[in-house]
XYZ file of C-alpha atoms in Angstrom:
668
model
C 104.739 99.991 52.037
C 103.843 97.255 54.523
C 103.113 98.112 58.131
C 104.697 95.096 59.821
C 104.740 94.711 63.568
C 106.749 93.033 66.325
C 105.566 91.397 69.522
C 105.951 94.652 71.391
C 103.229 97.201 72.005
C 105.050 99.576 74.252
C 105.743 103.192 73.499
C 109.398 104.029 73.010
C 110.964 106.483 75.351
C 113.540 109.124 74.556
C 116.597 108.982 76.843
C 118.385 112.088 78.047
C 121.967 112.605 76.906
C 123.984 112.752 80.097
C 127.651 113.231 80.826
C 127.902 111.362 84.092
C 126.056 109.761 86.995
C 122.636 111.099 87.965
C 124.109 113.092 90.827
C 126.389 114.998 88.415
C 124.114 115.278 85.393
C 125.089 117.879 82.782
C 122.793 118.605 79.867
C 124.368 119.890 76.663
C 123.027 123.463 76.339
C 123.210 123.267 72.540
C 120.518 120.573 72.397
C 117.086 121.933 71.582
C 113.658 120.336 71.652
C 112.768 119.043 68.205
C 110.020 120.977 66.414
C 106.724 119.398 65.455
C 106.993 120.033 61.701
C 109.726 119.040 59.247
C 110.354 122.504 57.811
C 111.129 123.804 61.330
C 113.415 120.929 62.210
C 117.143 121.345 62.758
C 119.630 118.473 62.915
C 121.723 118.384 66.086
C 124.915 116.534 66.850
C 124.899 113.765 69.420
C 126.730 114.717 72.587
C 129.803 112.635 73.401
C 130.108 112.125 77.171
C 133.240 113.249 78.931
C 135.557 110.409 79.882
C 134.693 109.197 83.372
C 137.234 108.441 86.069
C 137.229 104.661 86.552
C 137.241 104.859 90.359
C 134.428 107.409 90.413
C 132.401 105.338 87.980
C 132.919 102.209 90.082
C 131.936 104.061 93.265
C 128.818 105.417 91.566
C 127.818 101.905 90.432
C 128.346 100.429 93.904
C 126.404 103.296 95.458
C 123.424 102.800 93.146
C 123.480 99.031 93.734
C 123.813 98.920 97.515
C 123.229 102.457 98.811
C 120.650 103.953 96.457
C 118.647 105.217 99.445
C 121.714 107.134 100.751
C 121.474 105.842 104.346
C 124.317 108.097 105.534
C 122.731 111.335 104.299
C 121.298 112.280 107.766
C 124.814 112.034 109.256
C 126.252 114.677 106.944
C 127.534 117.836 108.675
C 126.411 116.613 112.113
C 128.310 116.737 115.402
C 129.765 113.543 116.850
C 127.117 113.471 119.556
C 124.342 113.930 117.031
C 125.841 111.202 114.829
C 125.810 108.839 117.827
C 122.144 109.617 118.454
C 121.289 109.146 114.779
C 123.208 105.861 114.724
C 121.260 104.535 117.708
C 117.994 105.664 116.134
C 118.925 103.865 112.910
C 119.424 100.614 114.838
C 116.515 101.183 117.243
C 113.789 103.240 115.491
C 111.780 103.209 118.722
C 114.135 105.908 120.050
C 112.982 108.215 117.251
C 109.218 107.831 117.348
C 109.007 107.416 121.138
C 109.752 111.147 121.549
C 106.404 112.018 119.949
C 104.431 109.254 121.633
C 101.291 110.327 123.487
C 98.206 109.006 125.235
C 96.069 109.105 122.084
C 98.499 106.852 120.240
C 98.740 104.559 123.255
C 94.956 104.159 123.344
C 94.948 102.994 119.714
C 97.944 100.690 120.272
C 96.373 99.207 123.413
C 93.147 98.284 121.627
C 95.076 96.914 118.643
C 97.452 94.934 120.863
C 94.649 93.315 122.867
C 92.763 92.490 119.660
C 95.680 90.780 117.911
C 96.575 88.971 121.155
C 93.102 87.398 121.200
C 93.752 86.251 117.626
C 97.358 85.106 118.018
C 96.960 82.832 121.076
C 94.731 80.208 119.429
C 96.593 80.596 116.118
C 99.946 80.008 117.814
C 98.738 76.717 119.286
C 97.538 75.590 115.857
C 100.637 76.729 113.964
C 102.884 74.958 116.480
C 101.074 71.688 115.699
C 101.499 72.460 112.009
C 105.263 72.608 112.660
C 105.048 69.407 114.782
C 106.076 71.328 117.902
C 104.527 71.558 121.387
C 101.901 74.298 121.774
C 104.057 76.336 124.147
C 106.682 76.884 121.421
C 104.067 78.670 119.347
C 103.263 80.957 122.288
C 106.975 81.510 122.956
C 107.315 82.749 119.365
C 104.692 85.444 119.998
C 106.431 86.693 123.137
C 110.148 87.321 122.514
C 110.303 88.052 118.728
C 107.591 90.778 118.794
C 109.396 92.525 121.658
C 112.670 92.546 119.725
C 110.939 93.743 116.570
C 109.164 96.559 118.413
C 112.566 98.070 119.243
C 114.294 97.415 115.912
C 111.579 97.262 113.237
C 110.536 100.220 111.100
C 106.961 99.127 110.284
C 104.165 100.615 112.380
C 101.549 98.053 111.397
C 103.126 94.636 111.027
C 102.231 92.048 113.700
C 104.926 89.497 114.459
C 104.538 85.801 115.247
C 104.376 82.310 113.731
C 102.585 82.037 110.368
C 100.962 79.112 108.597
C 103.156 78.902 105.474
C 106.489 79.070 107.327
C 105.211 76.620 109.981
C 104.229 74.138 107.271
C 107.504 74.626 105.384
C 109.598 74.229 108.513
C 107.636 71.210 109.732
C 107.792 69.491 106.355
C 111.521 70.010 105.846
C 112.589 69.154 109.410
C 110.478 65.981 109.602
C 112.244 64.751 106.459
C 115.391 64.667 108.589
C 114.071 63.741 112.071
C 110.852 61.980 113.091
C 108.933 64.364 115.419
C 107.091 61.543 117.222
C 109.940 59.095 117.772
C 112.649 61.669 118.519
C 110.909 64.853 119.665
C 114.012 66.216 121.414
C 116.267 66.042 118.340
C 113.416 67.370 116.220
C 113.171 70.441 118.467
C 116.953 70.888 118.355
C 117.024 70.824 114.543
C 114.073 73.249 114.387
C 115.852 75.701 116.696
C 119.035 75.314 114.622
C 117.078 76.091 111.453
C 115.541 79.126 113.196
C 118.997 80.362 114.168
C 120.274 80.120 110.597
C 117.077 81.675 109.268
C 117.861 84.685 111.456
C 121.496 84.702 110.355
C 120.389 84.653 106.699
C 118.001 87.573 107.211
C 120.506 89.585 109.238
C 123.261 89.007 106.664
C 121.042 90.105 103.773
C 120.090 93.268 105.610
C 123.566 94.102 106.873
C 125.129 93.550 103.436
C 122.224 95.466 101.848
C 121.304 92.552 99.607
C 117.576 92.991 100.004
C 117.095 93.201 96.247
C 117.715 89.431 96.086
C 114.250 88.655 97.466
C 112.743 90.540 94.530
C 113.841 87.691 92.256
C 110.843 85.740 93.557
C 108.108 87.302 91.452
C 104.720 88.395 92.759
C 103.003 85.803 90.555
C 105.142 83.003 91.990
C 104.391 84.137 95.536
C 100.630 84.233 94.814
C 100.757 80.688 93.426
C 102.982 79.393 96.224
C 100.791 80.919 98.941
C 97.624 79.554 97.348
C 99.080 76.072 97.027
C 100.417 76.211 100.576
C 96.976 77.283 101.847
C 95.317 74.232 100.267
C 98.067 71.956 101.572
C 97.706 73.389 105.087
C 93.927 72.997 104.980
C 94.268 69.376 103.831
C 96.698 68.654 106.651
C 94.056 69.838 109.133
C 91.659 67.088 108.054
C 93.455 64.870 110.544
C 92.338 67.035 113.459
C 88.992 67.994 111.940
C 87.910 64.377 111.355
C 89.648 62.844 114.365
C 91.948 60.599 112.306
C 94.747 58.979 114.326
C 96.841 57.344 111.607
C 97.571 60.008 109.010
C 100.118 60.295 106.218
C 103.200 62.441 106.725
C 103.202 63.433 103.055
C 101.717 66.779 102.064
C 100.600 66.198 98.471
C 96.854 66.126 97.832
C 96.818 62.554 96.490
C 98.497 61.069 99.581
C 96.339 63.120 101.963
C 93.038 62.229 100.285
C 94.024 58.548 100.128
C 94.754 58.664 103.862
C 91.410 60.373 104.570
C 89.386 57.921 102.472
C 91.195 54.886 103.906
C 90.298 56.010 107.444
C 86.649 56.731 106.569
C 85.265 53.388 107.795
C 87.090 53.118 111.094
C 89.211 56.198 111.764
C 86.731 59.089 111.791
C 85.250 60.331 115.076
C 81.748 61.811 114.844
C 82.096 63.895 118.047
C 85.286 65.444 116.682
C 83.635 66.145 113.342
C 80.653 67.784 115.077
C 82.913 70.080 117.106
C 85.232 70.912 114.224
C 82.644 71.537 111.514
C 80.291 73.563 113.731
C 83.028 75.895 114.938
C 84.531 76.125 111.439
C 81.125 77.322 110.214
C 81.074 79.848 113.070
C 84.543 81.151 112.203
C 83.724 81.466 108.504
C 80.512 83.314 109.363
C 82.403 85.816 111.506
C 84.949 86.320 108.720
C 82.100 87.046 106.318
C 80.591 89.557 108.775
C 83.943 91.283 109.250
C 84.463 91.472 105.485
C 81.015 92.904 104.804
C 81.139 95.457 107.621
C 84.672 96.706 108.247
C 83.636 98.368 111.511
C 83.040 94.866 112.884
C 86.633 93.775 112.196
C 86.926 92.744 115.848
C 84.297 90.019 115.423
C 86.490 87.649 113.335
C 89.505 88.717 115.435
C 88.076 87.459 118.738
C 86.093 84.562 117.231
C 89.040 82.071 117.444
C 89.556 82.782 121.153
C 85.818 82.465 121.816
C 85.834 79.168 119.930
C 88.714 77.860 122.040
C 87.056 78.896 125.319
C 83.623 77.478 124.453
C 84.908 74.222 122.954
C 87.334 73.652 125.831
C 84.546 74.162 128.354
C 82.263 71.839 126.391
C 84.866 69.055 126.246
C 85.649 69.471 129.957
C 82.071 69.181 131.185
C 81.160 66.316 128.818
C 84.566 64.592 129.073
C 84.405 64.091 125.298
C 88.115 63.272 125.390
C 87.155 59.862 126.767
C 84.964 59.343 123.685
C 87.897 59.696 121.314
C 88.040 63.500 120.934
C 91.751 64.376 120.725
C 92.787 67.238 123.006
C 95.863 69.446 123.315
C 96.759 67.967 126.729
C 99.300 69.689 128.898
C 101.006 72.902 127.771
C 104.108 73.785 129.759
C 103.606 76.764 132.042
C 106.140 79.606 132.286
C 108.071 81.918 129.985
C 110.589 80.947 127.343
C 113.422 78.748 128.644
C 116.920 79.370 127.297
C 117.778 77.074 124.382
C 121.278 78.079 123.227
C 122.579 74.685 124.341
C 120.045 72.933 122.084
C 121.286 74.485 118.836
C 123.631 72.364 116.730
C 126.921 74.119 116.040
C 128.873 70.996 115.095
C 128.159 67.792 113.232
C 126.019 66.898 110.222
C 122.931 68.561 111.642
C 124.538 71.986 111.228
C 124.406 71.607 107.440
C 120.819 70.349 107.609
C 119.794 73.219 109.876
C 121.551 75.745 107.655
C 119.856 74.470 104.491
C 116.399 74.463 106.071
C 116.999 77.806 107.777
C 118.021 79.596 104.568
C 114.845 78.481 102.775
C 112.548 79.238 105.720
C 114.286 82.552 106.356
C 113.895 83.715 102.752
C 110.192 82.816 102.640
C 109.585 84.476 106.007
C 111.481 87.544 104.819
C 109.539 87.758 101.562
C 106.222 87.556 103.399
C 107.185 90.138 106.021
C 108.558 92.673 103.528
C 105.490 92.291 101.299
C 103.158 92.852 104.257
C 105.193 95.773 105.591
C 105.300 97.513 102.204
C 101.546 97.019 101.738
C 100.593 98.771 104.962
C 103.340 101.386 104.627
C 101.835 102.326 101.262
C 98.364 102.557 102.787
C 99.609 104.946 105.489
C 102.055 106.737 103.180
C 105.345 106.240 105.004
C 108.663 104.773 103.934
C 109.756 101.278 104.921
C 113.491 100.577 104.917
C 113.785 97.031 103.578
C 117.345 96.521 104.782
C 116.522 97.667 108.321
C 113.546 95.327 108.294
C 115.824 92.425 107.407
C 118.210 93.293 110.229
C 115.295 93.522 112.677
C 113.724 90.243 111.523
C 117.081 88.473 111.532
C 117.969 89.706 115.013
C 114.598 88.699 116.465
C 114.866 85.177 114.999
C 118.422 84.720 116.276
C 117.344 85.803 119.762
C 114.198 83.706 119.345
C 116.225 80.588 118.584
C 118.093 81.140 121.859
C 114.776 81.341 123.767
C 112.894 78.261 122.458
C 111.118 80.073 119.592
C 110.832 78.895 116.029
C 110.813 81.104 112.911
C 108.566 84.155 113.353
C 107.679 86.754 110.753
C 104.927 89.179 109.798
C 101.437 87.703 109.817
C 99.076 89.118 107.196
C 95.867 88.295 109.088
C 97.152 89.758 112.364
C 98.680 92.759 110.619
C 95.357 93.478 108.898
C 93.545 93.303 112.246
C 96.269 95.455 113.815
C 95.805 98.062 111.083
C 92.005 98.078 111.290
C 92.093 98.236 115.094
C 93.832 101.608 114.819
C 97.434 100.879 115.762
C 99.842 103.812 115.558
C 103.213 102.265 116.399
C 104.933 98.977 117.213
C 103.700 99.329 120.812
C 100.779 97.121 119.733
C 103.334 94.296 119.386
C 104.544 95.000 122.919
C 100.967 94.855 124.246
C 100.429 91.553 122.430
C 103.666 90.160 123.885
C 102.637 91.112 127.424
C 99.271 89.377 126.992
C 101.072 86.251 125.740
C 103.388 86.527 128.774
C 100.380 86.525 131.110
C 98.952 83.577 129.191
C 102.168 81.599 129.598
C 102.374 82.381 133.296
C 98.730 81.973 134.293
C 96.410 80.486 131.683
C 98.209 77.663 129.842
C 96.860 74.891 132.177
C 93.344 75.845 131.049
C 94.164 74.780 127.472
C 94.533 71.146 128.550
C 91.058 70.160 127.306
C 91.142 72.236 124.123
C 90.150 69.873 121.257
C 92.526 69.570 118.322
C 89.522 69.974 116.021
C 89.189 73.612 117.121
C 92.820 74.342 116.266
C 92.278 72.698 112.882
C 89.191 74.857 112.308
C 91.084 78.022 113.258
C 93.936 77.203 110.861
C 91.582 76.356 107.972
C 89.627 79.607 108.436
C 92.898 81.554 108.630
C 94.563 80.119 105.518
C 91.539 80.449 103.239
C 92.453 84.111 102.826
C 95.828 83.104 101.364
C 94.109 81.838 98.196
C 93.873 85.046 96.189
C 91.623 84.259 93.218
C 91.334 87.922 92.217
C 95.113 88.235 92.001
C 95.265 85.081 89.868
C 92.637 86.491 87.477
C 94.555 89.744 87.226
C 97.817 87.909 86.544
C 96.087 85.975 83.725
C 94.828 89.213 82.164
C 98.165 91.024 82.404
C 100.854 88.441 81.650
C 100.316 84.852 80.549
C 103.910 83.890 81.361
C 103.420 85.220 84.885
C 100.317 83.060 85.113
C 102.375 80.012 84.130
C 104.763 80.826 86.999
C 101.815 81.240 89.348
C 100.195 77.937 88.374
C 103.536 76.116 88.343
C 104.158 77.074 91.956
C 100.532 76.333 92.894
C 100.361 72.832 91.414
C 103.901 72.024 92.526
C 102.933 72.622 96.163
C 99.539 70.900 95.917
C 100.533 67.778 93.965
C 104.186 67.229 94.924
C 105.514 69.015 98.021
C 106.112 72.425 99.519
C 109.820 72.335 98.696
C 109.223 71.327 95.073
C 106.558 74.011 94.702
C 108.991 76.586 96.039
C 111.700 75.304 93.703
C 109.315 75.548 90.741
C 108.380 79.108 91.749
C 112.021 80.183 91.906
C 112.938 78.304 88.701
C 110.123 79.827 86.656
C 110.950 83.296 88.005
C 114.560 82.919 86.897
C 113.494 81.385 83.588
C 111.327 84.424 82.913
C 114.245 86.747 83.661
C 116.525 84.758 81.344
C 113.877 84.743 78.617
C 113.442 88.502 78.827
C 117.199 89.068 78.852
C 118.049 86.639 76.045
C 115.030 87.397 73.843
C 114.356 91.121 74.144
C 111.622 92.767 72.122
C 112.161 94.796 69.002
C 109.670 97.068 67.290
C 109.129 98.423 63.790
C 108.566 102.181 63.973
C 106.493 104.458 61.784
C 105.840 108.192 61.682
C 102.723 109.627 63.285
C 100.854 111.927 60.860
C 101.772 115.637 61.005
C 104.487 115.061 63.629
C 108.142 114.129 63.856
C 107.310 111.395 66.354
C 108.116 107.773 65.481
C 106.307 105.006 67.345
C 105.593 101.269 67.219
C 103.164 100.626 64.379
C 101.481 97.889 66.428
C 100.308 100.467 68.951
C 99.742 103.195 66.337
C 98.369 101.614 63.126
C 98.153 105.037 61.443
C 101.935 105.462 61.718
C 103.545 105.215 58.277
C 106.953 104.009 57.178
C 109.287 106.204 55.152
C 110.047 104.860 51.633
C 113.550 103.381 51.440
C 114.080 103.591 55.225
C 113.503 100.933 57.868
C 113.346 102.045 61.519
C 113.735 99.439 64.262
C 113.765 99.995 68.006
C 115.639 97.645 70.360
C 113.902 97.497 73.739
C 116.727 96.208 75.899
C 120.351 96.579 76.842
C 122.590 94.669 74.417
C 124.697 92.068 76.212
C 126.506 88.832 75.381
C 123.321 86.934 76.259
C 121.168 88.608 73.602
C 123.496 90.359 71.156
C 123.441 87.586 68.563
C 119.647 87.316 68.764
C 119.218 91.089 68.332
C 121.475 91.093 65.275
C 119.611 88.165 63.716
C 116.217 89.641 64.597
C 117.074 92.940 62.901
C 118.320 91.120 59.798
C 115.094 89.117 59.797
C 113.128 92.382 59.844
C 115.181 93.560 56.877
C 114.675 90.299 54.938
C 110.918 90.280 55.539
C 110.547 93.895 54.477
C 112.658 93.411 51.346
C 110.511 90.467 50.264
C 107.299 92.439 50.691
C 108.729 95.496 48.936
C 109.839 93.325 46.017
C 106.361 91.808 45.695
C 104.797 95.275 45.622
C 107.471 96.722 43.284
C 108.319 99.444 45.825
C 111.742 101.065 46.335
C 114.244 98.854 48.138
C 115.586 99.634 51.601
C 118.577 101.967 51.492
C 118.889 102.934 55.166
C 118.367 101.073 58.431
C 117.944 103.250 61.524
C 118.278 101.511 64.892
C 116.475 103.531 67.580
C 118.523 103.039 70.752
C 116.655 105.065 73.386
C 115.762 101.958 75.450
C 119.303 100.533 75.154
C 120.675 101.379 78.600
C 123.983 99.539 78.201
C 126.095 97.545 75.775
C 129.063 95.233 76.257
C 131.848 93.932 74.008
C 129.633 91.232 72.506
C 127.036 93.881 71.753
C 129.611 96.014 69.936
C 130.716 92.998 67.905
C 127.088 92.258 67.020
C 126.665 95.826 65.724
C 129.841 95.462 63.684
C 128.569 92.203 62.160
C 125.206 93.827 61.497
C 126.983 96.698 59.720
C 128.952 94.298 57.476
C 125.861 92.241 56.651
C 123.970 95.386 55.679
C 126.900 96.589 53.582
C 126.613 93.441 51.473
C 122.971 94.296 50.891
C 123.920 97.913 50.079
C 122.030 99.231 53.111
C 123.476 102.007 55.296
C 123.312 101.590 59.074
C 122.535 104.527 61.357
C 121.948 104.814 65.117
C 119.495 107.182 66.776
C 119.701 108.564 70.311
C 122.270 106.285 71.974
C 122.511 107.001 75.704
C 125.504 108.111 77.720
C 126.907 104.677 78.526
C 126.292 103.330 75.017
C 127.816 106.413 73.355
C 130.881 106.186 75.552
C 131.462 102.527 74.689
C 130.892 102.740 70.943
C 133.360 105.630 70.853
C 135.904 103.638 72.865
C 135.505 100.663 70.507
C 135.971 102.862 67.390
C 132.622 101.656 66.061
C 131.820 105.294 65.283
C 134.741 105.430 62.869
C 133.516 102.202 61.250
C 130.027 103.444 60.359
C 130.958 107.120 60.167
C 130.353 109.990 62.596
C 127.552 111.278 60.418
C 125.559 108.102 60.998
C 124.775 108.709 64.672
C 121.806 110.997 65.274
C 120.139 112.675 68.204
C 116.729 111.344 67.137
C 114.997 109.342 64.433
C 113.588 112.599 63.068
C 117.125 113.955 62.579
C 118.110 110.802 60.688
C 115.032 111.039 58.446
C 115.741 114.721 57.771
C 119.223 113.709 56.603
C 118.296 110.627 54.551
C 114.950 111.851 53.165
C 114.991 115.669 53.358
C 112.183 116.062 50.809
C 109.825 113.568 52.399
C 106.334 115.011 52.653
C 103.467 113.946 54.832
C 100.975 111.689 53.039
């Protein structure tokens, strides 16, 4: 007998027979664990689930889809006053953890807050330029949004502010609509409008508990997108690093390199290059030191601020700005001005702002949730994704009303925050207060800060976004995932950020469709001296039973894949019959479909089984099912498919079916 294999190498799993939703599970007491040897085995009947109430079933489905975490459980059996307190704590988690706050925690948060503030101030100036906005807007975005998040967010470690990828995405998409140099006022208005709708998108997803939608962007796609965005951001900084005045507005690598090479003979400034390259080397050295010795994490954290101070002083005393070194110039002093009147609520720009805001909001949300979950896992606490979305959405809406652009969780700052020993979101409050003091007192001192330093800071910051180790791991684990990763990467690098993002999303959906429409099937064999049947690809010593073919379907059977599953099973049968005929072995008399992994089936799936049954009848092969789950059993009974194939053809396990069809089969 041939030992043919499918593409699958996974072990099949037995599914419990249940009579209702997980909260009301009832196990049939007559079912017994199957014995390890054939002579001890007893055939059991498959349990038929009790008919479920349609309303209860619908409520259970909705609950599992939107309220699987049971957010109202703490409110059960509580007084009205206690429910009010719990409700306020759910909206403002700070009310819950503030009760246990102490001086020890404050000491850790103070150090962490001061450390990330020293990192965020120079980064904010650079990221604002990346978004084609004045430097003060970057600082604004590290003042108001972190304060709002500190009261509403549930992560203890995430540090809030502008980030490179979102700044690039926002700047690229908005400048396609409005020129930031010719019409800076309208550009700012459209950016604030996009920020408002980014917040609305995030708040809506959280309030409607639709957080699972961001999971459709796969990890591989995010890795590729981030890596491509990092290279694009670094290439954009060549303008500031080399002192080029006339630079392309396109982001693809070909256009950028052409612009750099064209300006080589007349557009480069050697003083700018000296400043930029020397401080970039310094920043990379400090990053290397911090990576090698984790106790020195503060070295790369304060290095950007030191670079800004030293370079600004150097430019001021040498007046290098008169020699062609581009400087930041004046940064507006004072805290965030109100900007509600700048947001477009009517006209064509509303649609533009909405479209840009949805994209930027989703990317910002994906990055923040990923960062929050990473550090929550490291400290072993739960992060409520929906509450995070509400907090992020609220802070961006308020931010758009106070001259901020899209803020989210920063991985570099969050890592520094974590290593600095933060305990709560108070570190964000400390950072915000330092930014407040900077806006009120220090901003005039940034006048002579060279643009080359900001370019160096951004390049050193985004290098960490290129995760080569993750790419290698993706290649080892799943080649299709690697295609998604590289598609997003090359789309961003060679075309544009938007196209790269579109490719990432498209490939992610294509992978889902491929897995749904072309599920795996496996040929099963019997493990020696057991009644266990497993994929013969994974267990080459598993043997097939003469006259019986056992196939496992590793997916729910829906309209999208039912025809393929039927044809794939018939192809298994045809291939096996041909090989049996060549070897003059007994023909197939029984086909057993192992249905443990089949979690659901629809009308098309039932019809496919009926067609499979009729096709097998013509070949004089009997069809049997093994271990259908609760939902599947309920539906095949409702469709009268059981009457078609016969009640005696549905078994609790493959071993039961073999005991019925081949009772005298002996181990080889």
